[in-house]
mmCIF file of C-alpha atoms and ligand atoms in Angstrom:
data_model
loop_
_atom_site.group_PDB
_atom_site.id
_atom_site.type_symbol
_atom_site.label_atom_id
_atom_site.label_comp_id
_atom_site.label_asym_id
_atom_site.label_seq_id
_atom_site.Cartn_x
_atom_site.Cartn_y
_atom_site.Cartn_z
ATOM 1 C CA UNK A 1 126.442 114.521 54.165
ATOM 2 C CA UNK A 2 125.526 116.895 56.397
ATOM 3 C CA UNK A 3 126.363 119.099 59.384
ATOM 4 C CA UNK A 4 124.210 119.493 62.211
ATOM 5 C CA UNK A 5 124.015 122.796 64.765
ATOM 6 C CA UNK A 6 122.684 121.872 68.402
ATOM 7 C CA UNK A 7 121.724 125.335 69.968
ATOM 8 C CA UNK A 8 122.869 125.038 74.070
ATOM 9 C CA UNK A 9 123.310 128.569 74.759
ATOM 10 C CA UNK A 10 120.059 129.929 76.752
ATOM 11 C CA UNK A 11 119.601 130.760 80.386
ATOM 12 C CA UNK A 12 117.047 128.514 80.913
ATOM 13 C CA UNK A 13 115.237 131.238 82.934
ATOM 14 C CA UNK A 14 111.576 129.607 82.564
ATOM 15 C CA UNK A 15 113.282 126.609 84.261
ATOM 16 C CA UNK A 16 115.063 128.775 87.011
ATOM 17 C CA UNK A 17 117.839 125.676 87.538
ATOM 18 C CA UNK A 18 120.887 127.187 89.073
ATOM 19 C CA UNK A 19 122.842 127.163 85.715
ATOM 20 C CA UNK A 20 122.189 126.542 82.244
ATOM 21 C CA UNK A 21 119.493 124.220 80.825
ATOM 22 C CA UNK A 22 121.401 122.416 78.570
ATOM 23 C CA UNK A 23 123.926 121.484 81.715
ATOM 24 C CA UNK A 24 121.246 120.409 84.309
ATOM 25 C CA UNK A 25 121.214 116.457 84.857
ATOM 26 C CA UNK A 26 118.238 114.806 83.242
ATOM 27 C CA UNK A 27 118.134 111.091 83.815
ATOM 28 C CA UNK A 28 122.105 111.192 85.412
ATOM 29 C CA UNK A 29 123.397 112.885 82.487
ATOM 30 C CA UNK A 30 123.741 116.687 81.380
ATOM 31 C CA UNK A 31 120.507 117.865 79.065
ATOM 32 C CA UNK A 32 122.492 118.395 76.251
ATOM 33 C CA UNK A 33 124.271 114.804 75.775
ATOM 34 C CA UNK A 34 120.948 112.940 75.020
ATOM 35 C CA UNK A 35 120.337 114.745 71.854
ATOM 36 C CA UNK A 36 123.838 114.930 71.299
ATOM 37 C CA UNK A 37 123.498 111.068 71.098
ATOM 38 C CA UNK A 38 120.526 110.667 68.700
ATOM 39 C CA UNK A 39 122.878 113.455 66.249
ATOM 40 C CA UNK A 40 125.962 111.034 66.636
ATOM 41 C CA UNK A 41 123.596 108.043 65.709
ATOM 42 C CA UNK A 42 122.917 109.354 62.434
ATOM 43 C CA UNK A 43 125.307 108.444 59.547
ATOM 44 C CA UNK A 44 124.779 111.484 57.746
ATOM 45 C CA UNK A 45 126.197 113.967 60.392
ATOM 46 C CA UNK A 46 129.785 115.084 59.526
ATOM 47 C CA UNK A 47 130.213 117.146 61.834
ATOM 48 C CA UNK A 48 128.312 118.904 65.155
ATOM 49 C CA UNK A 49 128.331 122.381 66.202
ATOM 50 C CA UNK A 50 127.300 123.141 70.029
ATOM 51 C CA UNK A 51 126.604 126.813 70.856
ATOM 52 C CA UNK A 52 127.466 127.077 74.469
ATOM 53 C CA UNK A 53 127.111 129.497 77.279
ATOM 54 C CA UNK A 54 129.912 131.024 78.626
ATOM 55 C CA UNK A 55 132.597 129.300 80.303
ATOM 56 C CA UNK A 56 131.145 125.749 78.914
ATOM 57 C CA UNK A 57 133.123 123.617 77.193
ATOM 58 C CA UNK A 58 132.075 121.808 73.404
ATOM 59 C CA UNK A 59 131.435 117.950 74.430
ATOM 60 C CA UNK A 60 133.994 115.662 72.867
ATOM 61 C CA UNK A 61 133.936 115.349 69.254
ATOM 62 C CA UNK A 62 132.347 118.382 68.348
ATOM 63 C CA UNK A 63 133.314 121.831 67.784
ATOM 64 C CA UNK A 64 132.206 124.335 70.799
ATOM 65 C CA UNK A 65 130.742 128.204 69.737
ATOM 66 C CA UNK A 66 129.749 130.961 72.164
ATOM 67 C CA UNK A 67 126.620 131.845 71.684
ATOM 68 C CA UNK A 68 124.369 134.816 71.225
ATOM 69 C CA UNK A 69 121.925 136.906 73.044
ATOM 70 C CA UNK A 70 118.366 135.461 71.134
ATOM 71 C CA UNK A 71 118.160 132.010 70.185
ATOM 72 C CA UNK A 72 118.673 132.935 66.303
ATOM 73 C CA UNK A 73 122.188 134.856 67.260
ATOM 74 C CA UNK A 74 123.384 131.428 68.248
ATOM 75 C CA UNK A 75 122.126 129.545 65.319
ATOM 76 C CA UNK A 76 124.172 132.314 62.966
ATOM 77 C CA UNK A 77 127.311 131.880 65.281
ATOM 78 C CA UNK A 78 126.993 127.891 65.271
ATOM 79 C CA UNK A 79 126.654 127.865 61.311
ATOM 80 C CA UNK A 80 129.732 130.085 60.530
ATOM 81 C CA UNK A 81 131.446 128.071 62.707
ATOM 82 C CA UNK A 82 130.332 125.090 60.838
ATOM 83 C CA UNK A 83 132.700 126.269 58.136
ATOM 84 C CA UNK A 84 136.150 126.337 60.098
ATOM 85 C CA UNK A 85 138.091 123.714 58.829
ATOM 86 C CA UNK A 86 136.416 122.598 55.706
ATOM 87 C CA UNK A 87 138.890 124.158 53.329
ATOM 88 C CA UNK A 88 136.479 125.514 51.234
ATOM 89 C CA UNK A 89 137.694 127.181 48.544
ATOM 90 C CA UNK A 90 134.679 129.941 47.580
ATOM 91 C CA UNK A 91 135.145 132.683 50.249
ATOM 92 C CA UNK A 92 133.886 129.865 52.902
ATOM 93 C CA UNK A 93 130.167 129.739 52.014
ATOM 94 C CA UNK A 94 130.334 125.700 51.594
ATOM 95 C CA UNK A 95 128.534 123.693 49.898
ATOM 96 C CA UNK A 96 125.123 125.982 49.365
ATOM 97 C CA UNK A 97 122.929 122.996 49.366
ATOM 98 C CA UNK A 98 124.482 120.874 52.140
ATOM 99 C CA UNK A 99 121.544 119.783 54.541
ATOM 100 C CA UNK A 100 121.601 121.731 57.814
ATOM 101 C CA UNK A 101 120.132 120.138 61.400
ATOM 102 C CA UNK A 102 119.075 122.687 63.590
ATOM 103 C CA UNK A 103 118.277 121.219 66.865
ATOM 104 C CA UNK A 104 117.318 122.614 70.391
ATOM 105 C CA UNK A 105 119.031 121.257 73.300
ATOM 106 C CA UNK A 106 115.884 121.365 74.964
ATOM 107 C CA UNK A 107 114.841 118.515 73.280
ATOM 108 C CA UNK A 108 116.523 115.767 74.648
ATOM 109 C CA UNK A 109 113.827 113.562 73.120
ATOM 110 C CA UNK A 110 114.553 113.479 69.802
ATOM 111 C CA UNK A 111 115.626 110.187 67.842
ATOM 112 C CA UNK A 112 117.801 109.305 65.095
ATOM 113 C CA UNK A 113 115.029 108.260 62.750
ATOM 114 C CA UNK A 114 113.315 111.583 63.662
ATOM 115 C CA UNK A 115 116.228 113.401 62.486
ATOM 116 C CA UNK A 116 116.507 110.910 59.210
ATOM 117 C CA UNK A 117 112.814 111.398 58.624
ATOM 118 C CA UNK A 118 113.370 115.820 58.440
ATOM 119 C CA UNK A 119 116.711 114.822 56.118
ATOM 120 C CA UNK A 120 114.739 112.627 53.855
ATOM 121 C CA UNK A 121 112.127 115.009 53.514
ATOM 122 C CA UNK A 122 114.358 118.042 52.500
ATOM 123 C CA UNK A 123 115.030 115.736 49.584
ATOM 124 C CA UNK A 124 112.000 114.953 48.394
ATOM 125 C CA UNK A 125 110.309 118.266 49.086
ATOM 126 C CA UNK A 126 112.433 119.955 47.124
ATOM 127 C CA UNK A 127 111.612 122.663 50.015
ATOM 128 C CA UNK A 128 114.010 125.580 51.840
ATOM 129 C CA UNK A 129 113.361 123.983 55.156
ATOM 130 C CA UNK A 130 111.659 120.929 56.575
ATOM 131 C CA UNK A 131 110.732 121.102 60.428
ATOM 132 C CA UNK A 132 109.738 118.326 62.665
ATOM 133 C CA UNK A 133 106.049 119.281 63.890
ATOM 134 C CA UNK A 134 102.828 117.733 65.980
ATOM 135 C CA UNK A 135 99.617 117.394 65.055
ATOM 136 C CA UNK A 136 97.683 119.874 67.705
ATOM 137 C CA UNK A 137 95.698 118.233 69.898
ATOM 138 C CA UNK A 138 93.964 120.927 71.997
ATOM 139 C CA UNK A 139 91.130 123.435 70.778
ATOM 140 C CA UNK A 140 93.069 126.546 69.821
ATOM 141 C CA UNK A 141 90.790 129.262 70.283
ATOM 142 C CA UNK A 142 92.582 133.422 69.654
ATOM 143 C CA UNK A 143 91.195 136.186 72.120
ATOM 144 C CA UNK A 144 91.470 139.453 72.807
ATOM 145 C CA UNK A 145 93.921 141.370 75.429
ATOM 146 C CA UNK A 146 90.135 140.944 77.176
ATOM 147 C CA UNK A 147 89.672 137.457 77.404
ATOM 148 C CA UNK A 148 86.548 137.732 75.002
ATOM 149 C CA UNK A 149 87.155 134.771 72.316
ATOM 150 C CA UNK A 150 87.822 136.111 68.695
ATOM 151 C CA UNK A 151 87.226 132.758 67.281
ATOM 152 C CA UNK A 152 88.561 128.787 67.340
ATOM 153 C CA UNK A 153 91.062 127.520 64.952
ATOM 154 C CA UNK A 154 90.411 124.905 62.444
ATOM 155 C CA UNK A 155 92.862 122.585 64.378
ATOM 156 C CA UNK A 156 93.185 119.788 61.579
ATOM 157 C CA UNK A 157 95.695 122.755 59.805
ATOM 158 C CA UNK A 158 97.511 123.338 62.861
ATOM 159 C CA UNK A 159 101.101 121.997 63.951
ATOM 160 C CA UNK A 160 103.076 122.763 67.194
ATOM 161 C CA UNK A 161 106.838 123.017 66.105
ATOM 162 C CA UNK A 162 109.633 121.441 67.138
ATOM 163 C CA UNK A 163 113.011 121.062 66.112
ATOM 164 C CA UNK A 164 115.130 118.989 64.600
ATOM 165 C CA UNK A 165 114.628 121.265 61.407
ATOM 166 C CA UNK A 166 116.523 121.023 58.394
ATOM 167 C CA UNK A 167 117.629 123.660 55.939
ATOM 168 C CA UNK A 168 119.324 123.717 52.716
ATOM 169 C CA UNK A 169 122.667 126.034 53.649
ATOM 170 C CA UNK A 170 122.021 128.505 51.386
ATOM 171 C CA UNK A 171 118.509 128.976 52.790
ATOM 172 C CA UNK A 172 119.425 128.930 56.167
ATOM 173 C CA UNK A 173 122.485 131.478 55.387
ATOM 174 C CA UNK A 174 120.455 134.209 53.828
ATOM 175 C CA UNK A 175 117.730 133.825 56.389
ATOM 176 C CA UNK A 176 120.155 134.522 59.417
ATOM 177 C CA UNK A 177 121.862 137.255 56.995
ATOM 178 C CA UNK A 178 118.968 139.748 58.229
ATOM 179 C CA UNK A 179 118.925 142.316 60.806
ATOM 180 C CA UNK A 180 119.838 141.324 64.764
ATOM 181 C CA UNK A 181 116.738 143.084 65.411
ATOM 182 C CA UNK A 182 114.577 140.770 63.377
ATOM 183 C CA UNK A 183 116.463 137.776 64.407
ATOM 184 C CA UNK A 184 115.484 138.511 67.968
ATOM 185 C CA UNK A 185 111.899 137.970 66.978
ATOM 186 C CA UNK A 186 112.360 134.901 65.453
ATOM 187 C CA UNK A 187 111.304 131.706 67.701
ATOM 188 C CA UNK A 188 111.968 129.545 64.997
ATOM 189 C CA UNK A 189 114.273 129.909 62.114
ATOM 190 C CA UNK A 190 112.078 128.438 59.776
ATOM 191 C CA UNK A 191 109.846 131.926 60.471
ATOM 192 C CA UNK A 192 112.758 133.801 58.773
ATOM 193 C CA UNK A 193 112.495 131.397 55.492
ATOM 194 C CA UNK A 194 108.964 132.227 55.590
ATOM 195 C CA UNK A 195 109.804 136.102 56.047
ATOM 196 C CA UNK A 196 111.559 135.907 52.976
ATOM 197 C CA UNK A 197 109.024 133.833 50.956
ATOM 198 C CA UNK A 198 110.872 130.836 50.756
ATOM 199 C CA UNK A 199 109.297 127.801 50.982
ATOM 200 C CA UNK A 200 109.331 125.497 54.385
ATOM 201 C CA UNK A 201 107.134 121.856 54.917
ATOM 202 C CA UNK A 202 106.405 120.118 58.075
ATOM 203 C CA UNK A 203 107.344 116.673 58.572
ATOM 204 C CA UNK A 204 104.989 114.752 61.657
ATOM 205 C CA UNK A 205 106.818 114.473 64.450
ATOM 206 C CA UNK A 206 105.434 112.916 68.551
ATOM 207 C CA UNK A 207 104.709 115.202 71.293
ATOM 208 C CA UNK A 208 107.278 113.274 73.028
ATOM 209 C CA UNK A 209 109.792 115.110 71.541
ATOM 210 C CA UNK A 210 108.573 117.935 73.737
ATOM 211 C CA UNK A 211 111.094 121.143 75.084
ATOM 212 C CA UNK A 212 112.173 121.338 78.414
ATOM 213 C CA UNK A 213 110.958 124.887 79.270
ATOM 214 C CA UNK A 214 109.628 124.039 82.950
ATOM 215 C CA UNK A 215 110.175 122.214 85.891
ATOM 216 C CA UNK A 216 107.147 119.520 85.012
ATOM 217 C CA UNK A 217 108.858 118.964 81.559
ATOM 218 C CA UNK A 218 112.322 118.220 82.866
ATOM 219 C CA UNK A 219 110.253 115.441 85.083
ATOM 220 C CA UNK A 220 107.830 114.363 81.872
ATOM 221 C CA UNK A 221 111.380 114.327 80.235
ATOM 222 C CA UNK A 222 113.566 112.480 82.746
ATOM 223 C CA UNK A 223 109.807 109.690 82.838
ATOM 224 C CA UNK A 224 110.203 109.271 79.491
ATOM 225 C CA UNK A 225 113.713 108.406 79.026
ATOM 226 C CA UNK A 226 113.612 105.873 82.007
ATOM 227 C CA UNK A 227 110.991 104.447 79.994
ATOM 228 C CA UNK A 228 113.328 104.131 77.418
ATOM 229 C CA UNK A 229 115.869 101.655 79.348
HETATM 230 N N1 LIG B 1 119.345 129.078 73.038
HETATM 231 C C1 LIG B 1 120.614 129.446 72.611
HETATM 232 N N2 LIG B 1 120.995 130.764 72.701
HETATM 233 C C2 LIG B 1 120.171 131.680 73.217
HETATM 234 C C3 LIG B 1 118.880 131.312 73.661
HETATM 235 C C4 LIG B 1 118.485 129.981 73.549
HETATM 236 O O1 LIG B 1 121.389 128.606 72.144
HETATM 237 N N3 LIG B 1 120.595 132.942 73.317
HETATM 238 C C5 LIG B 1 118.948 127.653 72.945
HETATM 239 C C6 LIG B 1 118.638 127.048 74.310
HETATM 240 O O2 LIG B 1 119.846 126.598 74.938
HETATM 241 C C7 LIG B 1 117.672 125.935 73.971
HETATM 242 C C8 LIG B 1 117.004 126.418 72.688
HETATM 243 O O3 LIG B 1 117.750 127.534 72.222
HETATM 244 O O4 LIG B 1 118.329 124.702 73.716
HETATM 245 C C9 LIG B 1 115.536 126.780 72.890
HETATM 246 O O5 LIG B 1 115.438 127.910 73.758
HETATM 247 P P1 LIG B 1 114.631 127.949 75.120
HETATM 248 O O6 LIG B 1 113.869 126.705 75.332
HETATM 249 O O7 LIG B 1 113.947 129.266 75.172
HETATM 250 O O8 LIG B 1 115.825 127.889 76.196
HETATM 251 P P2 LIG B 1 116.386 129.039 77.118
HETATM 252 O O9 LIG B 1 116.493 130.314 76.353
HETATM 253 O O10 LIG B 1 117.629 128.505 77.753
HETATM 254 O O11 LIG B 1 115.249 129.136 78.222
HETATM 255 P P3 LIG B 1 114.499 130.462 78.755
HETATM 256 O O12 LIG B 1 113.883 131.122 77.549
HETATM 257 O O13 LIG B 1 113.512 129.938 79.752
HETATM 258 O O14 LIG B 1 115.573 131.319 79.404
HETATM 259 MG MG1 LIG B 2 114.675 131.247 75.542
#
């Protein structure tokens, strides 16, 4: 089995709706509840963890969390609350290698089998973490603060990340166990396995499962879903 953490907290500045992201209506429905959906779908899930802005209330079936200031603060508060209740009898650490979904509510896009294909690949890896990622498609080229053009990336070893990504708990727990400070730096949680030299693999994941960060995504978004019906 495993639990799964579905990070609803932020601001959603970069969108500049007049509340949360994960609360604005995308294709009649509140952000948040289409991922929520593809989570429920998957036979796995025990149980899911929403961290949630202030004054927001957990959906039904699923145990609410405040969250934190960075993304990574909420992860941490989402995963201790993933404990409450489970009668665990070590200290409530859990079961240290009890799969862990991580997934944005920005990504209303995500599918079950997306999330089953990050699962199955924590198993066979043998890895820390697995995280859903697309192949790049642009030319990435890195420049200086002066616009002159360092030099182009061999793209064929790039990926743009994404979430759902899936840790072993024991990973994930020691990763968020470092300082606030460098938790605030973190975009990704996967960056703080990597930090501490344990061992993360991306599993190919579609572009369609793209954030919500701007206005033209929330449209892209709400296109794609009516596609969907
Ligand atoms: N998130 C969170 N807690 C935070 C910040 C972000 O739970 N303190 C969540 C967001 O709700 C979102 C995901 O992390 O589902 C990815 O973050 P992002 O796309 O940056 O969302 P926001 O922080 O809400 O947007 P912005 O940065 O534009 O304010
Ligand atoms: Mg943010």
């Amino acid at each position: 089995m495993a639990v799964a953490l579905l990070v609803a907290a932020g601001r959603g500045e970069r969108l500049g709706a007049t509340g949360p992201k994960a609360f604005v209506v995308l294709a009649g429905r509140p952000l948040l509840e289409w991922s929520l959906d593809a989570l429920r779908a998957v036979d796995a899930v025990r149980r899911i963890v929403v961290a949630l802005p202030e004054g927001y209330y957990a959906p039904p079936g699923c145990v609410g969390v405040r969250g934190g200031v960075e993304r990574s603060h909420s992860v941490r508060a989402a995963l201790a609350a993933s404990l409450e209740g489970d009668g665990d009898g070590e200290a409530g650490t859990g079961d240290p290698d009890e799969p862990v979904i991580v997934h944005d509510a920005a990504r209303p896009l995500v599918t079950p089998a997306q999330i089953e294909r990050a699962l199955a690949a924590l198993e066979e890896s043998g890895a820390d973490a697995v995280v859903a990622a697309a192949p790049v498609t642009d030319t990435i080229k890195r420049a200086r603060p002066s616009g002159e053009v360092e030099t182009t990336l061999d793209r064929r070893a790039l990926w743009a990340i994404q979430t759902p990504q899936v840790f072993r708990r024991s990973a994930l727990s020691a990763a968020l166990a470092q300082p606030d400070e460098l938790l605030a730096r973190a975009t990704d949680d996967a960056w703080l396995i990597e930090q501490a030299g344990g061992r993360v693999h991306v599993v190919e994941s579609p572009r369609e499962n793209l954030k919500v960060t701007t206005p033209v995504d929330l449209r892209l978004a709400a296109l794609l879903l009516e596609d969907r019906c």
